Amino acid sequence: MAQHSTHPGGASRVRRRALLGTAVLAVLVALAGLAAYLTREGRSPSDTASSPPGSPMASSSSAASSGPHTRPRALPVPPKTHDPITYGKAAAAALWSYDTRAYSQPELRKALRGWLTTESKYADPASVDQAVPSAVLWKEMAANEQVATAKVNEGHFPHAFTQALQDAPGAITQAYVYAVTVSGKQSIRWKGASAGGAESRSATLAVQCRPNHPCALVGVMPSVAP
């Protein structure tokens, strides 16, 4: 425990240190996307026919002769880990994957919500819902038996996040929320296609890893932090 300074500038230094801690915590929260999530009103997942990024609908004109197709995939289950980067990579892979042959759109949404922290103060289910194709789009994709798989290349803490942690390591101990940026590739196949499509993907996720508790997802940031 630090002793009270008798130096005339001691009190000022203490105040400045307290303000710095508060400012850094705000940066951490903002990086995790919580500030935007908690102040958002009436946000609900889109139910339009537009496809979310990385989830293009396969058109019948794109299909060629019959080709190999993957076997049905189970719904994603969160890993039991205390490493935010490991959890972030697994969560990104889950968000970038789906199998319209094996389950319904509501079932996938429910499964992905199961990755969220149980602390409603921090959880942002709407950001997770928006990573799932809309009900209208899902119906069209299911007609083509569309399947998406993900390959994660790497995950890391964004530079601004690591800098904030270095400046004030204790600031994260309120929420234990980490920003994790993940990059990889999403591959898509559908019925009757000899080949599918693929595109690079990246996302910054907010992951909560409290001591002595497995990590959990907080939400998906609206933009990618390098």
mmCIF file of C-alpha atoms in Angstrom, residues 58-218:
data_model
loop_
_atom_site.group_PDB
_atom_site.id
_atom_site.type_symbol
_atom_site.label_atom_id
_atom_site.label_comp_id
_atom_site.label_asym_id
_atom_site.label_seq_id
_atom_site.Cartn_x
_atom_site.Cartn_y
_atom_site.Cartn_z
ATOM 1 C CA ALA A 58 -25.204 -19.033 -53.289
ATOM 2 C CA SER A 59 -27.300 -18.495 -56.408
ATOM 3 C CA SER A 60 -28.490 -21.404 -58.494
ATOM 4 C CA SER A 61 -26.681 -19.979 -61.510
ATOM 5 C CA SER A 62 -23.385 -20.404 -59.637
ATOM 6 C CA ALA A 63 -23.891 -24.129 -59.139
ATOM 7 C CA ALA A 64 -22.047 -26.522 -61.385
ATOM 8 C CA SER A 65 -22.006 -30.285 -61.468
ATOM 9 C CA SER A 66 -22.325 -32.204 -58.235
ATOM 10 C CA GLY A 67 -19.223 -32.098 -56.066
ATOM 11 C CA PRO A 68 -18.087 -33.163 -52.621
ATOM 12 C CA HIS A 69 -20.065 -31.771 -49.708
ATOM 13 C CA THR A 70 -19.192 -31.676 -46.053
ATOM 14 C CA ARG A 71 -21.061 -33.818 -43.544
ATOM 15 C CA PRO A 72 -23.548 -31.978 -41.281
ATOM 16 C CA ARG A 73 -21.917 -29.947 -38.517
ATOM 17 C CA ALA A 74 -23.036 -29.690 -34.916
ATOM 18 C CA LEU A 75 -23.944 -26.393 -33.294
ATOM 19 C CA PRO A 76 -20.922 -24.486 -31.904
ATOM 20 C CA VAL A 77 -20.017 -25.093 -28.262
ATOM 21 C CA PRO A 78 -17.799 -22.622 -26.361
ATOM 22 C CA PRO A 79 -14.420 -23.912 -25.155
ATOM 23 C CA LYS A 80 -13.479 -23.989 -21.487
ATOM 24 C CA THR A 81 -10.427 -21.757 -21.451
ATOM 25 C CA HIS A 82 -9.002 -18.892 -19.404
ATOM 26 C CA ASP A 83 -7.050 -17.472 -22.358
ATOM 27 C CA PRO A 84 -8.900 -14.560 -24.043
ATOM 28 C CA ILE A 85 -7.064 -14.994 -27.344
ATOM 29 C CA THR A 86 -7.830 -18.723 -27.499
ATOM 30 C CA TYR A 87 -11.471 -17.987 -26.703
ATOM 31 C CA GLY A 88 -11.642 -15.119 -29.190
ATOM 32 C CA LYS A 89 -10.319 -17.305 -31.988
ATOM 33 C CA ALA A 90 -12.866 -20.023 -31.185
ATOM 34 C CA ALA A 91 -15.688 -17.477 -31.024
ATOM 35 C CA ALA A 92 -14.727 -15.955 -34.371
ATOM 36 C CA ALA A 93 -14.691 -19.399 -35.984
ATOM 37 C CA ALA A 94 -18.157 -20.062 -34.534
ATOM 38 C CA LEU A 95 -19.499 -16.750 -35.826
ATOM 39 C CA TRP A 96 -18.107 -17.360 -39.313
ATOM 40 C CA SER A 97 -19.512 -20.894 -39.597
ATOM 41 C CA TYR A 98 -22.981 -22.315 -40.198
ATOM 42 C CA ASP A 99 -24.696 -25.355 -41.715
ATOM 43 C CA THR A 100 -28.186 -24.764 -43.068
ATOM 44 C CA ARG A 101 -28.683 -28.534 -43.470
ATOM 45 C CA ALA A 102 -28.111 -29.399 -39.820
ATOM 46 C CA TYR A 103 -30.096 -26.807 -37.847
ATOM 47 C CA SER A 104 -32.368 -23.788 -38.154
ATOM 48 C CA GLN A 105 -31.465 -20.115 -37.949
ATOM 49 C CA PRO A 106 -33.093 -19.710 -34.488
ATOM 50 C CA GLU A 107 -31.149 -22.740 -33.238
ATOM 51 C CA LEU A 108 -27.863 -21.213 -34.387
ATOM 52 C CA ARG A 109 -28.702 -17.858 -32.818
ATOM 53 C CA LYS A 110 -29.553 -19.563 -29.528
ATOM 54 C CA ALA A 111 -26.314 -21.561 -29.586
ATOM 55 C CA LEU A 112 -24.190 -18.476 -30.247
ATOM 56 C CA ARG A 113 -25.947 -16.590 -27.460
ATOM 57 C CA GLY A 114 -24.812 -19.411 -25.207
ATOM 58 C CA TRP A 115 -21.256 -18.107 -25.696
ATOM 59 C CA LEU A 116 -22.167 -14.787 -24.058
ATOM 60 C CA THR A 117 -21.252 -13.793 -20.534
ATOM 61 C CA THR A 118 -24.072 -14.221 -18.039
ATOM 62 C CA GLU A 119 -23.363 -10.687 -16.793
ATOM 63 C CA SER A 120 -26.132 -8.817 -18.599
ATOM 64 C CA LYS A 121 -24.433 -5.529 -17.739
ATOM 65 C CA TYR A 122 -21.786 -6.364 -20.334
ATOM 66 C CA ALA A 123 -23.333 -8.885 -22.737
ATOM 67 C CA ASP A 124 -24.425 -7.629 -26.157
ATOM 68 C CA PRO A 125 -26.552 -10.360 -27.788
ATOM 69 C CA ALA A 126 -27.626 -8.047 -30.628
ATOM 70 C CA SER A 127 -24.067 -7.885 -31.976
ATOM 71 C CA VAL A 128 -23.973 -11.688 -32.039
ATOM 72 C CA ASP A 129 -27.391 -11.939 -33.690
ATOM 73 C CA GLN A 130 -26.209 -9.663 -36.476
ATOM 74 C CA ALA A 131 -23.443 -12.107 -37.337
ATOM 75 C CA VAL A 132 -26.115 -14.687 -38.242
ATOM 76 C CA PRO A 133 -27.849 -14.513 -41.647
ATOM 77 C CA SER A 134 -31.401 -13.173 -41.376
ATOM 78 C CA ALA A 135 -34.360 -15.559 -41.294
ATOM 79 C CA VAL A 136 -35.315 -14.631 -44.861
ATOM 80 C CA LEU A 137 -31.791 -15.171 -46.177
ATOM 81 C CA TRP A 138 -31.376 -18.377 -44.185
ATOM 82 C CA LYS A 139 -34.473 -19.856 -45.849
ATOM 83 C CA GLU A 140 -32.999 -19.197 -49.291
ATOM 84 C CA MET A 141 -29.588 -20.537 -48.290
ATOM 85 C CA ALA A 142 -31.169 -23.650 -46.776
ATOM 86 C CA ALA A 143 -32.828 -24.388 -50.114
ATOM 87 C CA ASN A 144 -29.298 -24.633 -51.530
ATOM 88 C CA GLU A 145 -27.976 -26.535 -48.492
ATOM 89 C CA GLN A 146 -25.368 -23.835 -47.975
ATOM 90 C CA VAL A 147 -22.536 -24.484 -45.521
ATOM 91 C CA ALA A 148 -19.848 -22.108 -44.279
ATOM 92 C CA THR A 149 -16.656 -23.192 -42.554
ATOM 93 C CA ALA A 150 -13.959 -21.034 -41.008
ATOM 94 C CA LYS A 151 -10.192 -21.278 -40.727
ATOM 95 C CA VAL A 152 -8.632 -18.956 -38.156
ATOM 96 C CA ASN A 153 -5.144 -17.752 -38.992
ATOM 97 C CA GLU A 154 -4.293 -15.698 -35.911
ATOM 98 C CA GLY A 155 -5.600 -13.711 -32.973
ATOM 99 C CA HIS A 156 -4.041 -10.885 -30.980
ATOM 100 C CA PHE A 157 -4.736 -7.989 -28.637
ATOM 101 C CA PRO A 158 -5.095 -4.724 -30.607
ATOM 102 C CA HIS A 159 -2.181 -2.332 -30.178
ATOM 103 C CA ALA A 160 -4.230 0.346 -28.423
ATOM 104 C CA PHE A 161 -5.522 -2.247 -25.970
ATOM 105 C CA THR A 162 -2.069 -3.555 -25.059
ATOM 106 C CA GLN A 163 -0.806 0.000 -24.675
ATOM 107 C CA ALA A 164 -3.660 0.815 -22.313
ATOM 108 C CA LEU A 165 -2.908 -2.309 -20.264
ATOM 109 C CA GLN A 166 0.756 -1.357 -20.042
ATOM 110 C CA ASP A 167 -0.115 2.145 -18.888
ATOM 111 C CA ALA A 168 -2.498 0.942 -16.162
ATOM 112 C CA PRO A 169 -2.543 -2.847 -15.667
ATOM 113 C CA GLY A 170 -5.082 -2.645 -12.837
ATOM 114 C CA ALA A 171 -7.679 -0.800 -14.870
ATOM 115 C CA ILE A 172 -9.049 -3.988 -16.383
ATOM 116 C CA THR A 173 -9.941 -5.544 -13.035
ATOM 117 C CA GLN A 174 -13.453 -4.089 -12.967
ATOM 118 C CA ALA A 175 -14.890 -6.026 -15.880
ATOM 119 C CA TYR A 176 -11.958 -8.207 -17.038
ATOM 120 C CA VAL A 177 -12.964 -7.565 -20.642
ATOM 121 C CA TYR A 178 -10.300 -7.973 -23.308
ATOM 122 C CA ALA A 179 -10.334 -6.829 -26.920
ATOM 123 C CA VAL A 180 -9.208 -9.600 -29.296
ATOM 124 C CA THR A 181 -8.748 -9.155 -33.037
ATOM 125 C CA VAL A 182 -8.987 -12.339 -35.103
ATOM 126 C CA SER A 183 -8.283 -12.924 -38.779
ATOM 127 C CA GLY A 184 -8.986 -15.926 -40.949
ATOM 128 C CA LYS A 185 -10.905 -17.184 -43.952
ATOM 129 C CA GLN A 186 -14.511 -18.235 -44.480
ATOM 130 C CA SER A 187 -15.248 -20.904 -47.094
ATOM 131 C CA ILE A 188 -18.740 -21.526 -48.459
ATOM 132 C CA ARG A 189 -20.159 -24.514 -50.331
ATOM 133 C CA TRP A 190 -23.632 -25.398 -51.496
ATOM 134 C CA LYS A 191 -25.601 -28.217 -53.101
ATOM 135 C CA GLY A 192 -24.643 -29.085 -56.635
ATOM 136 C CA ALA A 193 -21.482 -26.981 -56.669
ATOM 137 C CA SER A 194 -18.165 -28.474 -57.714
ATOM 138 C CA ALA A 195 -16.398 -25.630 -55.913
ATOM 139 C CA GLY A 196 -17.348 -22.959 -53.441
ATOM 140 C CA GLY A 197 -16.263 -19.468 -52.573
ATOM 141 C CA ALA A 198 -13.908 -18.121 -49.937
ATOM 142 C CA GLU A 199 -13.003 -14.747 -48.515
ATOM 143 C CA SER A 200 -10.769 -13.324 -45.825
ATOM 144 C CA ARG A 201 -12.454 -12.354 -42.580
ATOM 145 C CA SER A 202 -11.415 -10.291 -39.571
ATOM 146 C CA ALA A 203 -13.213 -9.110 -36.453
ATOM 147 C CA THR A 204 -12.516 -7.615 -33.064
ATOM 148 C CA LEU A 205 -14.352 -9.333 -30.244
ATOM 149 C CA ALA A 206 -14.847 -8.383 -26.612
ATOM 150 C CA VAL A 207 -14.023 -11.345 -24.380
ATOM 151 C CA GLN A 208 -14.504 -11.499 -20.624
ATOM 152 C CA CYS A 209 -12.080 -13.673 -18.659
ATOM 153 C CA ARG A 210 -12.572 -13.248 -14.935
ATOM 154 C CA PRO A 211 -10.102 -15.017 -12.621
ATOM 155 C CA ASN A 212 -11.180 -18.559 -11.760
ATOM 156 C CA HIS A 213 -13.932 -18.485 -14.402
ATOM 157 C CA PRO A 214 -13.842 -19.691 -18.020
ATOM 158 C CA CYS A 215 -13.867 -16.950 -20.619
ATOM 159 C CA ALA A 216 -17.123 -15.788 -22.202
ATOM 160 C CA LEU A 217 -18.058 -13.605 -25.138
ATOM 161 C CA VAL A 218 -19.183 -10.022 -24.521
#
